[in-house]
Amino acid sequence: MEHRDADPVSQGRRRVLITGAGGQLGAALVQAFGDDLVTALRREDWDVTFPPPAGLPRPDLVLHAAAWTNVDGAEDDPQGAALVNVGGTSNAAALGAPIVAYSTDYVFDGRKGAPYVESDGPSPLSAYGHTKLHGEAAAGDRAWIARTSWLFGPTGHNFVRTMLRLGAERDEVAVVDDQRGCPTYVGHLAEATRAIVALPFGVWHVAAGGDCTWADFAEEIFAQAGLDCRVRRITTAEFGAKAPRPAMSILRSEREGAPVLPHWREGLSSCLEAIREAPCG
Ligand SMILES: NC(=O)c1ccc[n+]([C@@H]2O[C@H](COP(=O)([O-])OP(=O)(O)OC[C@H]3O[C@@H](n4cnc5c(N)ncnc54)[C@H](OP(=O)(O)O)[C@@H]3O)[C@@H](O)[C@H]2O)c1
């Protein structure tokens, strides 16, 4: 557990508790909230399916980034996914502080044919999407539900890191070209979270500007990284993932004051720069 605490200057600063601090968003949140008194809890510090460990400092704000994020794995073990994404969110809310609970574009079925805004009704296709939707309710009344999409960052498991590896190994990769969304850089989402906690509670859509397919995204990754690798565009059916995913899940906000994130291409460029600066991250 990393606990940045109390020198005399710390009086009056917010106590921010971050769950899932070992994940890609959690790591970005620890950086973005560096001016606060941060308690950063990784899975080994607190498995959120259990009540919080004794002796935690009482937080003023909880940033709940711990989650079961294996979308295909949730089809095989929906109860395991629910334990983390619903039960874990209840446990984080039970800390008693206002909470930011991160949710997903996969609460939508993708059939709208236009960007989703906060007043659109959710209708998840996958077990993961169902658990995240129930998790939204489990966050309680003093919660900001930050729905985001297609996260990537310099650490952890994500599409950018996978493509960088494959692009260095192969001449060609097959990538899905019939799912459209907003690839969102965790650094930009973490900064936007700072803005969200000054806004009213409720659901907020927080995703990068622009939109693309996974194949478009892969091409841009290879172009920006200078990798000589072709993208072969395939369908979702050809790829054959276990969990169904929405064909079009662009997130936009209709709410006044919602943070506007940079374009996903800008997020990619920041991510690649962060990887160059800390190549082993
Ligand atoms: N990734 C995306 O594309 C995406 C898109 C939309 C929304 N979101 C949401 O954004 C949030 C952050 O996602 P992310 O991409 O940062 O995920 P991530 O990199 O997979 O991080 C999740 C973290 O939660 C930890 N965790 C899993 N089970 C736990 C448990 N029982 N107790 C405590 N910690 C546990 C994981 O630890 P281990 O690594 O040890 O399992 C990992 O460190 C999640 O709510 C996710 O649903 C993600």
Short mmCIF file of C-alpha atoms and ligand atoms in Angstrom, two decimals:
data_model
loop_
_atom_site.label_atom_id
_atom_site.label_comp_id
_atom_site.label_asym_id
_atom_site.label_seq_id
_atom_site.Cartn_x
_atom_site.Cartn_y
_atom_site.Cartn_z
CA MET A 1 0.00 0.00 0.00
CA GLU A 2 1.33 3.40 -0.90
CA HIS A 3 0.24 6.08 1.52
CA ARG A 4 1.39 9.63 0.96
CA ASP A 5 0.66 11.25 4.25
CA ALA A 6 0.80 13.95 6.63
CA ASP A 7 3.58 16.44 6.78
CA PRO A 8 2.43 19.65 8.48
CA VAL A 9 1.68 21.21 5.09
CA SER A 10 -0.85 18.46 4.43
CA GLN A 11 -3.53 19.94 6.69
CA GLY A 12 -6.63 20.81 4.70
CA ARG A 13 -5.76 18.63 1.71
CA ARG A 14 -8.23 16.00 0.48
CA ARG A 15 -7.71 12.40 1.50
CA VAL A 16 -8.18 10.44 -1.70
CA LEU A 17 -8.41 6.64 -1.63
CA ILE A 18 -7.73 4.93 -4.96
CA THR A 19 -8.70 1.27 -5.50
CA GLY A 20 -7.17 -0.76 -8.31
CA ALA A 21 -4.03 1.39 -8.12
CA GLY A 22 -2.07 -1.34 -9.88
CA GLY A 23 -4.25 -1.11 -13.00
CA GLN A 24 -3.73 1.21 -15.95
CA LEU A 25 -6.32 3.80 -14.87
CA GLY A 26 -5.39 3.48 -11.19
CA ALA A 27 -1.76 4.30 -12.00
CA ALA A 28 -2.83 7.41 -13.96
CA LEU A 29 -5.11 8.52 -11.10
CA VAL A 30 -2.27 8.25 -8.59
CA GLN A 31 -0.30 10.68 -10.78
CA ALA A 32 -3.16 13.07 -11.51
CA PHE A 33 -4.14 13.38 -7.82
CA GLY A 34 -0.54 13.81 -6.69
CA ASP A 35 -1.36 17.09 -4.92
CA ASP A 36 -3.81 15.32 -2.62
CA LEU A 37 -3.19 12.89 0.26
CA VAL A 38 -3.42 9.71 -1.74
CA THR A 39 -3.86 6.21 -0.35
CA ALA A 40 -3.20 3.97 -3.36
CA LEU A 41 -4.48 0.43 -2.84
CA ARG A 42 -3.50 -2.39 -5.15
CA ARG A 43 -5.29 -5.71 -5.21
CA GLU A 44 -2.85 -7.17 -2.66
CA ASP A 45 -3.66 -4.27 -0.28
CA TRP A 46 -7.43 -4.64 -0.57
CA ASP A 47 -9.33 -7.32 -2.45
CA VAL A 48 -12.51 -5.28 -2.88
CA THR A 49 -14.73 -8.36 -2.73
CA PHE A 50 -14.06 -8.20 1.03
CA PRO A 51 -14.82 -5.34 3.43
CA PRO A 52 -12.03 -2.74 3.65
CA PRO A 53 -8.98 -3.61 5.76
CA ALA A 54 -8.88 -2.15 9.28
CA GLY A 55 -6.93 1.03 9.83
CA LEU A 56 -7.52 2.78 6.51
CA PRO A 57 -7.54 6.56 6.85
CA ARG A 58 -11.10 7.85 6.43
CA PRO A 59 -11.18 9.25 2.89
CA ASP A 60 -12.85 12.45 1.63
CA LEU A 61 -13.07 10.95 -1.86
CA VAL A 62 -12.88 7.44 -3.30
CA LEU A 63 -11.69 6.79 -6.87
CA HIS A 64 -12.81 3.24 -7.53
CA ALA A 65 -10.69 1.88 -10.40
CA ALA A 66 -10.56 -1.77 -9.27
CA ALA A 67 -12.61 -4.01 -11.53
CA TRP A 68 -12.90 -7.32 -13.31
CA THR A 69 -12.01 -6.11 -16.83
CA ASN A 70 -11.63 -9.43 -18.66
CA VAL A 71 -14.66 -9.06 -20.94
CA ASP A 72 -14.44 -12.53 -22.50
CA GLY A 73 -13.56 -14.18 -19.17
CA ALA A 74 -16.75 -12.77 -17.63
CA GLU A 75 -18.81 -14.92 -20.02
CA ASP A 76 -17.31 -18.04 -18.37
CA ASP A 77 -17.55 -16.72 -14.82
CA PRO A 78 -20.29 -14.09 -14.59
CA GLN A 79 -20.61 -14.60 -10.84
CA GLY A 80 -16.91 -14.01 -10.31
CA ALA A 81 -17.15 -10.82 -12.38
CA ALA A 82 -20.22 -9.68 -10.43
CA LEU A 83 -18.48 -10.29 -7.13
CA VAL A 84 -15.83 -7.74 -8.12
CA ASN A 85 -17.82 -5.29 -10.24
CA VAL A 86 -20.99 -5.17 -8.11
CA GLY A 87 -19.94 -6.41 -4.65
CA GLY A 88 -16.60 -4.60 -4.87
CA THR A 89 -18.32 -1.34 -5.78
CA SER A 90 -20.73 -1.72 -2.81
CA ASN A 91 -17.76 -2.25 -0.51
CA ALA A 92 -15.99 0.83 -1.90
CA ALA A 93 -19.17 2.92 -1.50
CA ALA A 94 -19.50 1.65 2.09
CA LEU A 95 -16.35 3.62 2.96
CA GLY A 96 -18.86 6.46 3.27
CA ALA A 97 -17.16 9.06 1.08
CA PRO A 98 -18.30 10.40 -2.29
CA ILE A 99 -17.10 7.97 -4.94
CA VAL A 100 -16.15 8.00 -8.61
CA ALA A 101 -17.15 4.61 -10.05
CA TYR A 102 -15.88 3.92 -13.56
CA SER A 103 -18.26 2.26 -15.99
CA THR A 104 -18.23 1.40 -19.65
CA ASP A 105 -19.65 1.89 -23.14
CA TYR A 106 -20.44 -1.85 -22.97
CA VAL A 107 -23.57 -1.02 -20.96
CA PHE A 108 -25.02 -0.14 -24.41
CA ASP A 109 -25.96 -2.59 -27.17
CA GLY A 110 -24.60 -0.41 -30.00
CA ARG A 111 -27.84 -0.45 -32.01
CA LYS A 112 -28.60 3.26 -31.68
CA GLY A 113 -26.48 4.10 -34.73
CA ALA A 114 -25.41 7.42 -33.19
CA PRO A 115 -23.31 8.47 -30.19
CA TYR A 116 -24.71 7.53 -26.78
CA VAL A 117 -25.51 10.29 -24.28
CA GLU A 118 -26.29 9.99 -20.59
CA SER A 119 -30.10 9.86 -21.03
CA ASP A 120 -29.93 6.86 -23.40
CA GLY A 121 -31.18 3.64 -21.85
CA PRO A 122 -28.53 0.97 -21.26
CA SER A 123 -28.96 -2.54 -22.61
CA PRO A 124 -25.74 -4.55 -22.18
CA LEU A 125 -24.93 -7.43 -24.52
CA SER A 126 -22.28 -9.15 -22.41
CA ALA A 127 -21.94 -10.53 -18.88
CA TYR A 128 -19.24 -7.91 -18.23
CA GLY A 129 -21.62 -5.14 -19.37
CA HIS A 130 -24.33 -6.46 -17.05
CA THR A 131 -22.00 -6.49 -14.05
CA LYS A 132 -20.82 -2.94 -14.77
CA LEU A 133 -24.41 -1.71 -15.06
CA HIS A 134 -25.32 -3.30 -11.70
CA GLY A 135 -22.09 -1.82 -10.35
CA GLU A 136 -23.34 1.66 -11.30
CA ALA A 137 -26.34 1.15 -9.02
CA ALA A 138 -24.15 -0.30 -6.27
CA ALA A 139 -22.14 2.95 -6.11
CA GLY A 140 -25.05 4.63 -4.30
CA ASP A 141 -26.39 8.19 -4.30
CA ARG A 142 -23.18 10.09 -3.60
CA ALA A 143 -21.47 8.87 -6.74
CA TRP A 144 -20.20 10.09 -10.05
CA ILE A 145 -20.58 7.29 -12.60
CA ALA A 146 -17.87 7.98 -15.17
CA ARG A 147 -18.64 5.92 -18.27
CA THR A 148 -15.61 5.61 -20.48
CA SER A 149 -14.37 3.40 -23.31
CA TRP A 150 -11.48 1.54 -24.95
CA LEU A 151 -8.91 2.56 -22.32
CA PHE A 152 -5.19 2.49 -23.04
CA GLY A 153 -2.08 3.68 -21.24
CA PRO A 154 1.64 3.04 -20.91
CA THR A 155 1.19 0.18 -18.39
CA GLY A 156 -0.97 -2.91 -18.07
CA HIS A 157 -2.93 -4.88 -20.65
CA ASN A 158 -4.34 -2.81 -23.46
CA PHE A 159 -4.72 -2.66 -27.22
CA VAL A 160 -1.87 -0.19 -27.80
CA ARG A 161 0.66 -2.33 -25.96
CA THR A 162 -0.57 -5.47 -27.73
CA MET A 163 -0.28 -3.80 -31.16
CA LEU A 164 3.22 -2.48 -30.39
CA ARG A 165 4.30 -6.03 -29.57
CA LEU A 166 2.60 -7.66 -32.57
CA GLY A 167 3.68 -4.87 -34.93
CA ALA A 168 7.31 -5.49 -34.00
CA GLU A 169 6.97 -9.26 -34.54
CA ARG A 170 4.84 -9.52 -37.69
CA ASP A 171 4.33 -8.05 -41.17
CA GLU A 172 0.55 -8.10 -40.86
CA VAL A 173 -2.10 -8.24 -38.14
CA ALA A 174 -5.81 -8.95 -38.53
CA VAL A 175 -7.91 -6.37 -36.68
CA VAL A 176 -11.66 -5.94 -36.25
CA ASP A 177 -13.10 -3.20 -38.45
CA ASP A 178 -16.83 -3.29 -37.61
CA GLN A 179 -16.77 -1.99 -34.04
CA ARG A 180 -16.58 1.78 -33.61
CA GLY A 181 -15.76 3.63 -30.39
CA CYS A 182 -13.58 6.22 -28.68
CA PRO A 183 -10.12 5.01 -27.59
CA THR A 184 -9.44 6.95 -24.41
CA TYR A 185 -6.03 7.65 -22.88
CA VAL A 186 -5.98 6.97 -19.13
CA GLY A 187 -3.94 10.14 -18.51
CA HIS A 188 -6.70 12.24 -20.08
CA LEU A 189 -9.41 10.36 -18.15
CA ALA A 190 -7.53 10.86 -14.89
CA GLU A 191 -7.29 14.62 -15.54
CA ALA A 192 -11.00 14.69 -16.46
CA THR A 193 -11.77 12.94 -13.16
CA ARG A 194 -10.38 15.98 -11.36
CA ALA A 195 -12.99 18.08 -13.17
CA ILE A 196 -15.80 15.59 -12.58
CA VAL A 197 -15.51 15.68 -8.81
CA ALA A 198 -16.41 19.38 -8.93
CA LEU A 199 -19.64 18.57 -10.83
CA PRO A 200 -22.97 17.20 -9.55
CA PHE A 201 -23.28 13.47 -8.78
CA GLY A 202 -24.75 11.23 -11.47
CA VAL A 203 -23.79 9.64 -14.77
CA TRP A 204 -21.17 11.36 -16.92
CA HIS A 205 -19.88 10.17 -20.29
CA VAL A 206 -16.13 10.74 -20.37
CA ALA A 207 -14.40 9.52 -23.52
CA ALA A 208 -11.84 10.85 -26.00
CA GLY A 209 -12.76 13.12 -28.88
CA GLY A 210 -13.14 11.52 -32.31
CA ASP A 211 -14.00 7.89 -32.99
CA CYS A 212 -12.63 5.01 -35.03
CA THR A 213 -12.66 1.25 -35.49
CA TRP A 214 -10.05 -1.03 -33.90
CA ALA A 215 -8.45 -1.41 -37.35
CA ASP A 216 -8.19 2.39 -37.79
CA PHE A 217 -6.69 2.58 -34.31
CA ALA A 218 -4.12 -0.14 -35.09
CA GLU A 219 -3.05 1.68 -38.29
CA GLU A 220 -2.56 4.90 -36.37
CA ILE A 221 -0.54 3.08 -33.68
CA PHE A 222 1.80 1.63 -36.35
CA ALA A 223 2.08 5.01 -38.10
CA GLN A 224 2.87 6.97 -34.93
CA ALA A 225 5.25 4.28 -33.63
CA GLY A 226 7.04 3.97 -37.00
CA LEU A 227 6.27 0.23 -37.29
CA ASP A 228 6.13 -1.34 -40.72
CA CYS A 229 3.12 -3.62 -40.25
CA ARG A 230 -0.03 -3.93 -42.38
CA VAL A 231 -3.53 -4.09 -40.92
CA ARG A 232 -5.86 -6.67 -42.43
CA ARG A 233 -9.43 -5.54 -41.72
CA ILE A 234 -11.68 -8.34 -40.47
CA THR A 235 -15.18 -8.63 -39.02
CA THR A 236 -16.17 -9.30 -35.43
CA ALA A 237 -17.52 -12.69 -36.58
CA GLU A 238 -14.16 -13.57 -38.16
CA PHE A 239 -12.29 -12.58 -35.00
CA GLY A 240 -14.60 -14.78 -32.94
CA ALA A 241 -14.29 -13.34 -29.42
CA LYS A 242 -16.39 -15.04 -26.77
CA ALA A 243 -18.30 -11.98 -25.54
CA PRO A 244 -20.61 -9.97 -27.80
CA ARG A 245 -19.61 -6.32 -28.12
CA PRO A 246 -21.53 -3.26 -29.37
CA ALA A 247 -20.90 -2.37 -33.03
CA MET A 248 -21.01 1.34 -32.30
CA SER A 249 -20.54 2.66 -28.78
CA ILE A 250 -19.29 6.22 -29.20
CA LEU A 251 -19.85 8.08 -25.92
CA ARG A 252 -20.68 11.77 -25.82
CA SER A 253 -21.98 13.97 -23.03
CA GLU A 254 -25.16 16.02 -23.21
CA ARG A 255 -24.56 17.47 -19.74
CA GLU A 256 -23.58 21.05 -19.04
CA GLY A 257 -20.02 21.43 -17.80
CA ALA A 258 -18.90 17.93 -18.84
CA PRO A 259 -15.14 17.74 -19.36
CA VAL A 260 -14.08 17.61 -23.01
CA LEU A 261 -11.21 15.20 -23.61
CA PRO A 262 -8.57 15.55 -26.33
CA HIS A 263 -8.87 13.55 -29.58
CA TRP A 264 -7.86 9.88 -29.33
CA ARG A 265 -4.92 10.52 -31.73
CA GLU A 266 -3.56 13.04 -29.23
CA GLY A 267 -4.07 10.48 -26.44
CA LEU A 268 -2.13 7.93 -28.46
CA SER A 269 0.72 10.34 -29.01
CA SER A 270 0.88 11.10 -25.24
CA CYS A 271 0.80 7.39 -24.46
CA LEU A 272 3.66 6.60 -26.87
CA GLU A 273 5.66 9.45 -25.38
CA ALA A 274 5.09 8.05 -21.86
CA ILE A 275 6.20 4.59 -23.05
CA ARG A 276 9.37 6.09 -24.60
CA GLU A 277 10.12 7.89 -21.32
CA ALA A 278 9.62 4.74 -19.18
CA PRO A 279 10.03 1.79 -21.56
CA CYS A 280 9.79 -0.86 -18.82
CA GLY A 281 6.58 0.56 -17.28
N1 LIG B 1 -10.04 -1.22 -20.08
C1 LIG B 1 -11.01 -0.67 -20.78
O1 LIG B 1 -10.99 -0.64 -22.01
C2 LIG B 1 -12.20 -0.04 -20.08
C3 LIG B 1 -13.22 0.52 -20.85
C4 LIG B 1 -14.30 1.11 -20.20
C5 LIG B 1 -14.34 1.14 -18.81
N2 LIG B 1 -13.34 0.56 -18.09
C6 LIG B 1 -13.44 0.61 -16.64
O2 LIG B 1 -12.41 1.46 -16.16
C7 LIG B 1 -11.96 1.00 -14.88
C8 LIG B 1 -10.45 0.83 -14.89
O3 LIG B 1 -10.10 -0.14 -15.86
P1 LIG B 1 -8.61 -0.46 -16.27
O4 LIG B 1 -8.55 -0.50 -17.74
O5 LIG B 1 -7.67 0.42 -15.50
O6 LIG B 1 -8.50 -1.95 -15.73
P2 LIG B 1 -7.21 -2.79 -15.31
O7 LIG B 1 -5.97 -2.22 -15.91
O8 LIG B 1 -7.59 -4.21 -15.57
O9 LIG B 1 -7.15 -2.51 -13.75
C9 LIG B 1 -8.09 -3.05 -12.86
C10 LIG B 1 -7.37 -3.28 -11.57
O10 LIG B 1 -8.31 -3.85 -10.65
C11 LIG B 1 -7.64 -4.90 -9.97
N3 LIG B 1 -8.59 -5.87 -9.43
C12 LIG B 1 -9.23 -6.88 -10.05
N4 LIG B 1 -9.97 -7.56 -9.18
C13 LIG B 1 -9.79 -6.98 -7.97
C14 LIG B 1 -10.27 -7.23 -6.66
N5 LIG B 1 -11.11 -8.23 -6.40
N6 LIG B 1 -9.87 -6.41 -5.66
C15 LIG B 1 -9.02 -5.40 -5.89
N7 LIG B 1 -8.51 -5.11 -7.09
C16 LIG B 1 -8.90 -5.90 -8.13
C17 LIG B 1 -6.74 -5.53 -11.01
O11 LIG B 1 -5.74 -6.29 -10.39
P3 LIG B 1 -5.10 -7.56 -11.17
O12 LIG B 1 -4.37 -6.98 -12.35
O13 LIG B 1 -4.24 -8.19 -10.14
O14 LIG B 1 -6.27 -8.41 -11.59
C18 LIG B 1 -6.19 -4.28 -11.70
O15 LIG B 1 -5.07 -3.79 -11.03
C19 LIG B 1 -12.75 -0.28 -14.59
O16 LIG B 1 -13.87 0.04 -13.84
C20 LIG B 1 -13.19 -0.73 -15.97
O17 LIG B 1 -14.35 -1.52 -15.91
C21 LIG B 1 -12.25 -0.01 -18.69
#
